[in-house]
């Protein structure tokens, strides 16, 4: 299979086409899956998106993803210690899911076992012609997990999904359904060693009245391109709290696509992006309030230093019938260096007439008066700056309301600041 | 302990000269009052002593125990024992007051070659100091100065002064925004810290504070320099004749 575009292919585009061609025979999948893959490949054939494509305006993927490493599945990357003690660990290493014993109330299948069965093609559909992350993943996905939490199950043990690599390429899927009234916490870890292209798509369907906490911690090394997509559908009176922390990677795009088709559903997004070096980190959210009485809050806090560039695009769409929607989005950034940069694009698209929606964005430096006050009390400059950075993020992290998690994430912040502050 | 010699300083951003040839000497154990009309450079002097970057010293020197401190940053000055009680203490959301006090105290201890305090020792120290200032401990559980009343902020400043045990205390309009009861509590707190090895520079617009903190010397600041010095009777003279009368005579 060859890619034909009007312009010359970039090395990355050629590599993706080659990867697909070479691996076609060993990618599992029934006929429907193969058709999906071909369709996805059509999207890629047009070439990677440039800044001319609206949703990629601040992240010129064609320019930024210029090299893609070959597949190399010879290594055996090691899993990492779990974030919350006592969690059930499920590991996908270099795109291969390990067998796992699920706790009561949870059913787990390996994605590679399901792909040839002809049941998954729908789940592999891309959103639209711009869904580049979905297309790359659909075309190349090799494994992952399918997880079902039973109706009414209250799973106390957090489930930690680790996607680890030791270089090369890894394309993983997580497909999760949470039954009516169930309660569960998921932690998604994205990490590894060595230069890599990682794509990871997770989908979460939450049934009526269920309550889900989902934490994504992305800590790729600084020679990794990471393309993540998180999809969720929130049914009636169901609740989803999503926390995303990005601390690493060379090029990171984390997409969040949430649909709220159930009355009285609630969604919370809390995001912390710690950006240093030359990293380019893009969090792009599209949120659909499509039923009445749905509520959401989105709060993103960013620290940018060195020559890092951060992006947050947040689009909230409120359908005509989604009356009484209450949605509040804010994105605040602290820039610590002269060359750090952050781009924010909030968008509200409202078709209902009785809603409360708002957004706000700020980009600021450390307040010199605050810094002076702390230093005048004998706190050395670096420590004083650290206190102020921690204070800036405290609201978002402490809101997690889970002491272990708060402590672990604060430690991550301290380590990061120690190295980059 | 403190010698300010022919100090000239300006606002770094726009070059406006505020301090124009200021001379002042304060000995160990002395309480010196600096008085002056609005715009005479009182607050600027306090910021320059503490090392705020927004001001540039263009001439002269500040000697503390015989050494120039102009090249030291605010934290280094604090480590040597300089303390500024702010006229307007900063509200810093997200920084817990207790955490701030602990970090500040242990930073100073580290700089002075002492071991960090253990939590129970630290708690006892804060509790005792807060009690003597009639402060509610619940206040210290809040973020630093956030939602504190004017009086609470000033008490918190004196609490910090007590805990950090500085050698040169600069109090910038500590009386502003205080009612008479709060003023007494704060003044008692300051008086309790008077010591033979500690100097205080008390900056104020009104004579009122000096009834409670009785100074050893009074210096009148006008247009960025000391135009008249005297003992505590100078403050009373000011009270009677106003700045115009006294400064007029000096000039």
XYZ file of C-alpha atoms in Angstrom:
672
model
C 0.000 0.000 0.000
C 1.367 3.381 -0.955
C 0.497 6.838 0.222
C -0.050 9.372 -2.519
C -0.219 12.974 -1.560
C 0.231 16.067 -3.617
C 3.216 17.140 -1.617
C 6.182 14.973 -0.881
C 5.723 12.602 2.054
C 7.574 13.453 5.210
C 9.758 10.670 6.639
C 7.123 10.180 9.353
C 4.306 9.799 6.836
C 6.321 7.260 4.842
C 7.184 5.370 8.004
C 3.518 5.152 9.035
C 2.563 3.870 5.584
C 5.397 1.336 5.670
C 4.444 0.220 9.148
C 0.904 -0.395 8.022
C 1.986 -2.241 4.877
C 4.511 -4.430 6.703
C 2.269 -5.255 9.574
C -0.968 -5.799 7.703
C -0.419 -9.539 7.818
C 0.260 -9.758 11.536
C -2.314 -7.242 12.713
C -5.161 -9.325 14.043
C -8.676 -8.509 12.876
C -11.677 -9.863 11.054
C -12.936 -8.469 7.773
C -14.837 -5.586 9.372
C -11.779 -4.562 11.332
C -9.731 -4.668 8.146
C -12.252 -2.380 6.459
C -12.048 0.048 9.387
C -8.318 -0.014 9.116
C -8.396 0.727 5.453
C -10.742 3.647 6.086
C -8.419 4.971 8.748
C -5.507 4.642 6.365
C -7.429 6.802 3.881
C -7.332 9.629 6.433
C -3.598 9.194 6.816
C -3.146 9.128 3.066
C -3.984 12.800 2.930
C -0.908 13.344 5.024
C -0.569 14.454 8.626
C -2.463 17.649 9.519
C -0.737 21.013 9.360
C -1.720 24.218 11.104
C -4.160 24.868 8.254
C -6.437 22.229 9.778
C -8.367 24.107 12.467
C -8.167 21.530 15.252
C -4.419 21.255 14.717
C -3.774 24.972 14.372
C -1.406 25.202 17.352
C 0.119 21.761 16.828
C 1.449 21.385 13.325
C 1.678 17.606 13.440
C 3.238 17.312 10.007
C 6.119 19.512 11.081
C 6.408 18.293 14.691
C 6.117 14.549 14.092
C 8.902 14.429 11.567
C 10.479 11.097 12.429
C 8.833 7.846 13.443
C 10.929 4.974 14.820
C 10.518 1.450 13.441
C 8.543 -1.185 15.200
C 10.773 -3.035 17.583
C 8.987 -5.551 19.716
C 12.058 -7.468 20.820
C 12.426 -5.677 24.138
C 10.569 -6.439 27.336
C 9.864 -3.136 29.053
C 9.284 -3.313 32.758
C 6.093 -2.296 34.441
C 6.318 0.545 36.969
C 5.151 0.609 40.606
C 1.469 1.463 40.905
C 0.415 4.989 41.806
C -2.030 3.995 44.526
C -0.906 1.136 46.778
C -2.922 -2.028 46.356
C -4.136 -1.235 42.833
C -4.790 -4.005 40.329
C -2.094 -3.605 37.685
C -2.774 -4.354 34.019
C 0.208 -3.924 31.733
C 0.498 -3.416 28.004
C 4.204 -3.686 27.181
C 5.396 -2.677 23.700
C 1.858 -3.064 22.449
C 1.268 -6.498 24.004
C -1.246 -6.941 26.790
C -0.334 -9.281 29.628
C -2.862 -11.763 30.938
C -4.580 -10.574 34.077
C -6.897 -11.915 36.750
C -9.811 -9.587 37.223
C -11.457 -8.921 40.582
C -15.082 -9.852 41.189
C -17.504 -7.671 39.265
C -14.981 -6.936 36.533
C -14.489 -8.783 33.252
C -11.266 -8.303 31.341
C -10.374 -9.445 27.824
C -7.260 -8.832 25.881
C -7.977 -6.704 22.843
C -5.882 -8.884 20.549
C -8.198 -11.811 21.333
C -11.271 -9.761 20.450
C -10.005 -8.177 17.245
C -10.442 -11.322 15.075
C -13.940 -11.994 16.443
C -15.848 -9.416 14.456
C -17.348 -7.566 17.429
C -15.160 -4.537 17.667
C -15.341 -2.794 14.337
C -17.794 -0.187 15.628
C -15.499 0.708 18.491
C -12.699 1.347 16.063
C -14.544 3.969 14.038
C -12.810 7.327 13.835
C -14.714 10.515 14.648
C -14.290 12.327 11.385
C -11.791 13.149 8.674
C -9.743 15.208 11.148
C -9.420 12.413 13.687
C -5.760 11.769 13.034
C -5.037 10.242 16.444
C -7.976 7.844 16.060
C -6.900 6.994 12.502
C -3.289 6.190 13.416
C -4.456 4.056 16.302
C -7.169 2.256 14.348
C -4.782 1.514 11.489
C -2.023 0.147 13.721
C -3.541 -1.022 17.015
C -2.135 -4.356 18.142
C -3.493 -4.936 21.630
C -4.918 -3.483 24.822
C -7.766 -4.381 27.127
C -11.514 -4.559 27.016
C -12.912 -4.108 30.505
C -16.492 -4.405 31.738
C -17.583 -3.413 35.229
C -20.877 -5.105 36.192
C -24.054 -3.215 37.105
C -24.033 -2.104 40.726
C -20.462 -3.242 41.349
C -18.487 -1.089 43.763
C -14.870 -1.824 42.993
C -12.750 -0.614 45.877
C -9.439 -1.648 44.367
C -8.275 0.963 41.843
C -7.488 -0.492 38.423
C -4.211 0.754 36.980
C -3.647 0.403 33.257
C -0.003 0.751 32.307
C 1.062 1.370 28.752
C 4.847 0.946 28.791
C 7.449 0.685 26.053
C 11.192 0.573 25.567
C 11.305 2.428 22.273
C 9.867 1.861 18.801
C 6.142 2.036 18.276
C 3.204 1.096 20.416
C -0.479 1.413 19.518
C -2.889 0.483 22.265
C -6.637 0.515 22.888
C -8.582 0.425 26.119
C -12.322 -0.116 25.855
C -14.194 0.172 29.129
C -17.849 -0.131 30.020
C -19.120 0.673 33.495
C -22.529 -0.756 34.402
C -25.483 0.992 35.993
C -24.812 2.412 39.440
C -21.293 0.972 39.527
C -18.386 2.774 41.166
C -14.757 2.450 40.101
C -11.395 4.231 39.836
C -9.048 3.828 36.881
C -5.491 5.055 36.601
C -3.896 5.186 33.168
C -0.092 5.386 33.078
C 1.782 6.336 29.923
C 5.508 5.882 30.259
C 8.565 4.102 28.892
C 12.223 4.292 27.922
C 13.697 5.284 24.582
C 12.537 7.098 21.452
C 9.043 6.036 20.483
C 5.772 6.816 18.812
C 2.915 5.900 21.101
C -0.748 6.059 20.267
C -3.256 5.169 22.930
C -7.007 5.419 22.626
C -9.264 4.780 25.569
C -13.036 4.684 25.437
C -15.276 4.708 28.447
C -19.020 4.128 28.411
C -20.641 4.987 31.720
C -24.175 3.678 32.327
C -26.944 5.397 34.328
C -26.009 6.491 37.828
C -22.465 5.128 37.703
C -19.579 7.029 39.270
C -16.128 6.885 37.708
C -12.833 8.502 38.565
C -10.213 8.302 35.821
C -6.638 9.529 36.228
C -4.240 9.826 33.302
C -0.579 10.302 34.177
C 1.624 10.836 31.135
C 5.351 10.719 31.921
C 7.039 9.871 28.644
C 10.774 10.492 28.195
C 11.661 13.593 26.192
C 12.216 11.710 22.929
C 8.714 10.277 22.688
C 5.811 11.407 20.551
C 2.639 10.572 22.402
C -0.787 10.669 20.798
C -3.538 10.028 23.313
C -7.268 10.057 22.974
C -9.788 9.654 25.765
C -13.416 9.150 24.785
C -16.305 9.011 27.204
C -20.043 8.779 27.107
C -21.894 9.708 30.285
C -25.444 8.390 30.719
C -28.262 9.640 32.985
C -27.185 10.879 36.399
C -23.785 9.323 35.891
C -20.603 11.043 37.003
C -17.097 11.171 35.561
C -14.125 12.875 37.214
C -11.182 12.954 34.862
C -7.761 14.078 36.049
C -4.939 14.459 33.552
C -1.332 15.196 34.414
C 1.244 15.627 31.676
C 4.877 15.618 32.824
C 7.075 14.728 29.880
C 7.226 13.769 26.241
C 8.653 15.539 23.215
C 5.373 15.944 21.380
C 2.186 15.231 23.264
C -1.353 15.496 22.028
C -3.985 14.398 24.529
C -7.489 14.577 23.166
C -10.560 14.422 25.347
C -13.897 13.786 23.694
C -16.815 13.579 26.042
C -20.462 13.145 25.169
C -23.237 13.716 27.686
C -26.399 12.216 26.206
C -27.994 11.401 29.593
C -30.056 13.836 31.677
C -28.421 14.982 34.897
C -24.972 13.691 33.949
C -21.913 15.366 35.444
C -18.386 15.692 34.121
C -15.303 17.158 35.713
C -11.966 17.672 34.052
C -8.938 18.703 36.055
C -5.680 19.060 34.209
C -2.108 19.811 35.258
C 0.554 20.282 32.606
C 4.173 20.672 33.735
C 6.108 21.699 30.664
C 9.889 22.048 30.430
C 12.710 21.737 27.893
C 11.433 21.871 24.323
C 8.293 19.814 24.870
C 5.169 20.572 22.875
C 2.086 19.568 24.827
C -1.443 19.915 23.491
C -4.617 19.074 25.397
C -7.655 19.351 23.164
C -11.145 18.802 24.522
C -14.466 18.559 22.733
C -17.405 18.272 25.127
C -20.990 17.735 24.029
C -23.774 18.615 26.427
C -26.586 16.963 24.535
C -29.181 16.312 27.283
C -30.959 18.617 29.765
C -29.559 19.318 33.240
C -26.066 18.204 32.454
C -23.255 19.923 34.310
C -19.530 20.152 33.809
C -16.496 22.013 35.119
C -13.099 22.086 33.464
C -10.086 23.496 35.244
C -6.647 23.378 33.639
C -3.484 24.685 35.277
C -0.160 24.859 33.463
C 3.425 25.611 34.394
C 5.665 26.429 31.458
C 9.419 26.890 31.575
C 12.471 26.731 29.266
C 11.339 26.680 25.629
C 8.269 24.551 26.174
C 5.044 25.227 24.332
C 1.654 24.312 25.717
C -1.749 24.311 24.101
C -5.256 23.964 25.486
C -8.228 23.917 23.187
C -11.558 23.510 24.907
C -14.740 23.324 22.935
C -18.079 23.034 24.720
C -21.097 22.389 22.544
C -24.564 22.676 24.020
C -27.347 21.142 21.933
C -30.747 22.799 21.473
C -32.462 20.329 23.808
C -29.772 20.502 26.500
C -31.557 23.155 28.594
C -30.267 24.010 32.070
C -26.768 23.024 31.088
C -24.202 24.412 33.490
C -20.647 24.418 32.156
C -17.636 26.296 33.429
C -14.190 26.107 31.924
C -10.994 27.849 32.932
C -7.369 27.570 31.946
C -4.635 29.324 33.916
C -0.969 29.325 33.081
C 2.123 30.335 34.959
C 5.084 31.012 32.667
C 8.470 30.785 34.399
C 10.783 31.555 31.477
C 11.100 34.175 28.742
C 10.822 31.602 25.986
C 8.003 29.482 27.376
C 4.721 29.799 25.545
C 1.100 28.794 26.026
C -1.780 29.016 23.585
C -5.392 28.789 24.720
C -8.471 28.484 22.582
C -11.754 28.270 24.477
C -14.908 27.883 22.404
C -18.547 27.790 23.411
C -21.111 26.706 20.857
C -24.537 27.066 22.421
C -27.852 26.224 20.773
C -30.043 26.033 23.904
C -31.412 29.295 25.357
C -31.529 28.544 29.091
C -27.985 27.689 30.109
C -25.163 28.925 32.330
C -21.876 28.621 30.486
C -18.643 30.465 30.982
C -14.947 30.322 30.341
C -11.856 32.182 31.404
C -8.166 32.043 30.640
C -5.122 33.722 32.142
C -1.414 33.601 31.389
C 0.828 35.181 34.006
C 4.288 35.182 35.525
C 5.102 34.597 39.167
C 3.896 37.610 41.153
C 7.033 39.542 42.114
C 5.391 41.050 45.171
C 4.530 37.561 46.449
C 8.056 36.365 45.755
C 9.539 39.351 47.593
C 7.303 38.716 50.593
C 8.382 35.081 50.900
C 12.059 35.906 50.391
C 11.888 38.719 52.937
C 11.061 35.982 55.433
C 14.267 34.162 54.618
C 12.957 31.655 52.098
C 15.602 31.323 49.322
C 14.431 32.265 45.834
C 14.143 28.771 44.365
C 12.173 27.501 47.328
C 9.970 30.569 47.333
C 9.206 30.090 43.652
C 8.478 26.425 44.381
C 5.990 27.379 47.078
C 4.214 29.737 44.696
C 4.115 27.150 41.915
C 2.717 24.588 44.328
C 0.169 27.124 45.527
C -0.896 27.776 41.947
C -1.591 24.073 41.420
C -2.820 23.268 44.921
C -6.460 23.903 44.157
C -6.520 21.418 41.298
C -4.552 18.658 43.002
C -6.068 18.926 46.479
C -9.544 18.748 45.033
C -8.839 15.109 44.215
C -9.940 14.328 47.711
C -7.795 11.206 47.980
C -4.840 11.647 50.312
C -2.656 8.999 48.685
C -3.216 10.369 45.224
C -2.686 13.967 46.338
C 0.576 13.037 48.063
C 1.867 11.113 45.034
C 1.026 13.875 42.586
C 2.484 16.572 44.843
C 5.675 14.530 44.977
C 5.716 14.429 41.161
C 5.370 18.206 41.171
C 8.197 18.626 43.671
C 10.486 16.329 41.686
C 9.672 18.212 38.530
C 10.298 21.570 40.132
C 13.558 20.371 41.682
C 14.767 19.488 38.180
C 13.298 22.323 36.145
C 12.351 25.164 38.503
C 24.085 48.261 63.773
C 22.573 50.075 60.794
C 24.364 52.826 58.918
C 22.797 54.402 55.880
C 25.229 56.677 54.094
C 24.245 59.234 51.464
C 21.718 56.816 49.968
C 20.252 57.628 46.577
C 17.686 55.276 45.051
C 15.170 55.259 42.240
C 12.346 53.156 40.900
C 14.021 50.669 38.565
C 11.250 50.717 35.989
C 10.935 54.447 35.298
C 13.995 55.973 36.961
C 12.035 58.217 39.348
C 14.364 59.217 42.170
C 12.761 58.666 45.584
C 15.643 58.594 48.071
C 17.971 61.564 47.694
C 20.993 61.522 49.973
C 19.619 59.820 53.066
C 21.819 59.422 56.143
C 20.758 57.477 59.203
C 22.510 55.600 61.985
C 20.713 53.224 64.355
C 22.595 51.528 67.174
C 21.971 48.093 68.657
C 19.197 48.293 71.242
C 17.864 51.532 69.756
C 14.323 52.147 68.572
C 14.401 54.775 65.846
C 11.187 56.303 64.556
C 11.031 57.534 60.985
C 8.268 60.019 60.398
C 7.350 61.979 57.340
C 4.533 63.168 55.138
C 3.092 61.016 52.378
C 5.491 60.650 49.476
C 8.577 61.424 51.531
C 10.058 57.978 50.823
C 9.250 56.146 54.081
C 7.906 52.930 52.546
C 10.522 53.001 49.814
C 13.220 53.095 52.480
C 11.726 50.039 54.144
C 11.614 48.123 50.843
C 15.200 49.074 50.023
C 16.375 47.872 53.436
C 14.657 44.525 52.793
C 16.095 44.282 49.283
C 13.123 44.673 46.974
C 14.261 44.508 43.342
C 11.929 47.218 42.134
C 14.339 49.857 43.443
C 17.846 50.673 42.307
C 20.446 52.170 44.592
C 22.457 54.652 42.500
C 24.722 56.102 45.172
C 25.697 55.610 48.791
C 25.584 52.467 50.883
C 23.700 50.544 53.547
C 25.922 48.981 56.188
C 24.557 46.361 58.556
C 26.962 45.442 61.327
C 29.641 47.196 59.306
C 29.069 45.292 56.053
C 27.284 46.447 52.937
C 24.086 44.484 52.281
C 23.316 46.053 48.907
C 24.407 42.953 46.979
C 22.345 40.556 49.099
C 18.922 39.364 47.999
C 15.963 39.601 50.417
C 16.384 36.024 51.655
C 20.092 36.535 52.370
C 19.319 39.737 54.269
C 16.639 37.934 56.266
C 19.153 35.217 57.100
C 21.479 37.905 58.499
C 18.643 39.154 60.693
C 16.840 41.872 58.718
C 13.060 41.783 59.027
C 10.429 43.994 57.408
C 6.927 44.094 58.859
C 4.900 45.094 55.798
C 2.423 47.913 55.678
C 0.321 45.750 53.378
C 1.137 42.075 53.995
C 0.629 39.955 50.866
C -2.309 37.622 50.560
C -0.994 34.421 48.979
C -3.752 31.929 48.137
C -2.673 28.293 48.120
C 0.182 28.763 50.608
C -0.939 27.513 54.019
C 0.125 29.887 56.802
C 1.587 27.104 58.961
C 3.536 25.639 56.064
C 4.871 29.116 55.259
C 5.947 29.706 58.858
C 7.661 26.330 58.996
C 9.525 26.798 55.715
C 10.561 30.347 56.666
C 11.743 29.359 60.131
C 13.649 26.323 58.920
C 15.208 28.269 56.022
C 16.577 30.785 58.521
C 17.725 28.044 60.883
C 19.520 26.353 58.008
C 21.191 29.610 56.946
C 22.245 30.160 60.576
C 23.659 26.651 60.858
C 20.891 25.234 63.065
C 18.958 21.988 62.589
C 15.360 22.208 61.380
C 12.759 22.188 64.140
C 10.770 19.032 64.754
C 7.036 19.406 64.210
C 6.029 19.343 67.915
C 8.702 21.931 68.812
C 7.553 24.107 65.956
C 3.886 23.792 66.925
C 4.631 24.757 70.510
C 6.654 27.775 69.415
C 3.845 29.021 67.177
C 1.185 28.346 69.764
C 3.033 30.288 72.463
C 3.771 33.221 70.168
C 0.199 33.336 68.861
C -1.173 33.242 72.409
C 0.826 36.256 73.496
C -0.563 38.196 70.534
C -4.131 37.073 71.293
C -4.325 35.309 67.932
C -6.743 32.548 67.150
C -4.883 29.430 65.978
C -7.662 28.670 63.475
C -6.490 31.713 61.584
C -3.172 30.001 60.961
C -4.893 27.120 59.228
C -6.004 29.441 56.456
C -3.928 30.382 53.408
C -1.382 33.086 54.151
C -3.146 36.362 55.012
C -6.128 35.387 52.836
C -9.331 36.758 54.329
C -7.451 38.187 57.336
C -8.723 41.550 58.584
C -6.314 44.492 58.652
C -5.656 43.878 62.342
C -5.146 40.143 61.858
C -2.610 40.788 59.129
C -0.601 43.106 61.350
C -0.674 40.616 64.198
C 0.486 37.925 61.803
C 3.435 40.143 60.849
C 4.439 40.570 64.484
C 3.989 36.838 65.020
C 6.473 36.212 62.214
C 8.852 38.729 63.722
C 8.661 36.939 67.049
C 9.275 33.529 65.498
C 12.094 34.555 63.184
C 14.031 36.463 65.881
C 15.559 39.156 63.660
C 18.215 41.642 64.797
C 17.057 44.602 62.732
C 13.277 45.065 62.637
C 11.787 47.512 60.177
C 8.121 48.212 60.869
C 6.363 49.965 58.028
C 3.239 51.814 59.219
C 2.367 48.972 61.522
C -0.341 51.195 63.043
C -2.282 51.770 59.833
C -5.660 50.088 59.780
C -5.582 49.200 63.490
C -8.159 50.175 66.082
C -6.890 51.198 69.501
C -7.212 47.742 71.090
C -5.379 46.032 68.276
C -2.781 48.761 68.333
C -2.054 48.052 71.996
C -1.700 44.320 71.392
C 0.648 44.884 68.478
C 2.674 47.504 70.369
C 3.009 45.163 73.360
C 4.235 42.494 70.964
C 6.850 44.856 69.588
C 7.908 46.131 73.006
C 8.415 42.570 74.208
C 10.991 42.187 71.446
C 13.047 45.190 72.464
C 16.488 43.918 73.378
C 20.009 45.301 73.785
C 21.191 43.407 70.689
C 18.212 44.312 68.530
C 17.511 47.539 66.664
C 14.139 48.709 65.417
C 13.197 51.179 62.745
C 9.582 52.193 63.241
C 8.086 53.982 60.285
C 4.894 55.888 60.907
C 2.902 58.813 59.693
C 1.280 59.626 63.022
C 2.612 60.191 66.481
C -0.049 57.890 67.969
C 1.963 54.664 67.620
C 4.895 56.276 69.414
C 2.816 56.645 72.561
C 2.867 52.865 72.754
C 6.263 52.159 71.250
C 8.396 54.878 72.769
C 11.350 55.646 70.483
C 14.910 56.509 71.473
C 15.298 58.737 68.440
C 12.992 60.363 65.916
C 13.965 61.245 62.345
C 11.889 63.277 59.953
C 12.027 62.284 56.326
C 11.175 64.743 53.589
C 11.777 64.446 49.841
C 13.944 61.367 50.313
C 16.280 62.476 53.073
C 16.402 62.969 56.812
C 15.843 66.663 57.412
C 15.681 66.677 61.180
C 16.575 64.282 63.995
C 15.864 64.453 67.678
C 14.530 62.512 70.633
C 10.921 61.574 71.317
C 9.992 65.211 71.924
C 10.409 65.824 68.189
C 7.396 63.589 67.559
C 5.330 65.690 69.960
C 6.499 68.865 68.261
C 5.297 67.399 64.978
C 1.956 66.562 66.526
C 1.535 70.215 67.564
C 2.965 72.071 64.587
C 2.374 69.638 61.724
C 4.930 68.608 59.093
C 4.781 71.989 57.365
C 5.843 73.818 60.510
C 8.658 71.457 61.454
C 10.011 70.850 57.970
C 9.695 74.521 57.193
C 11.887 75.318 60.213
C 14.422 72.670 59.204
C 14.663 74.074 55.703
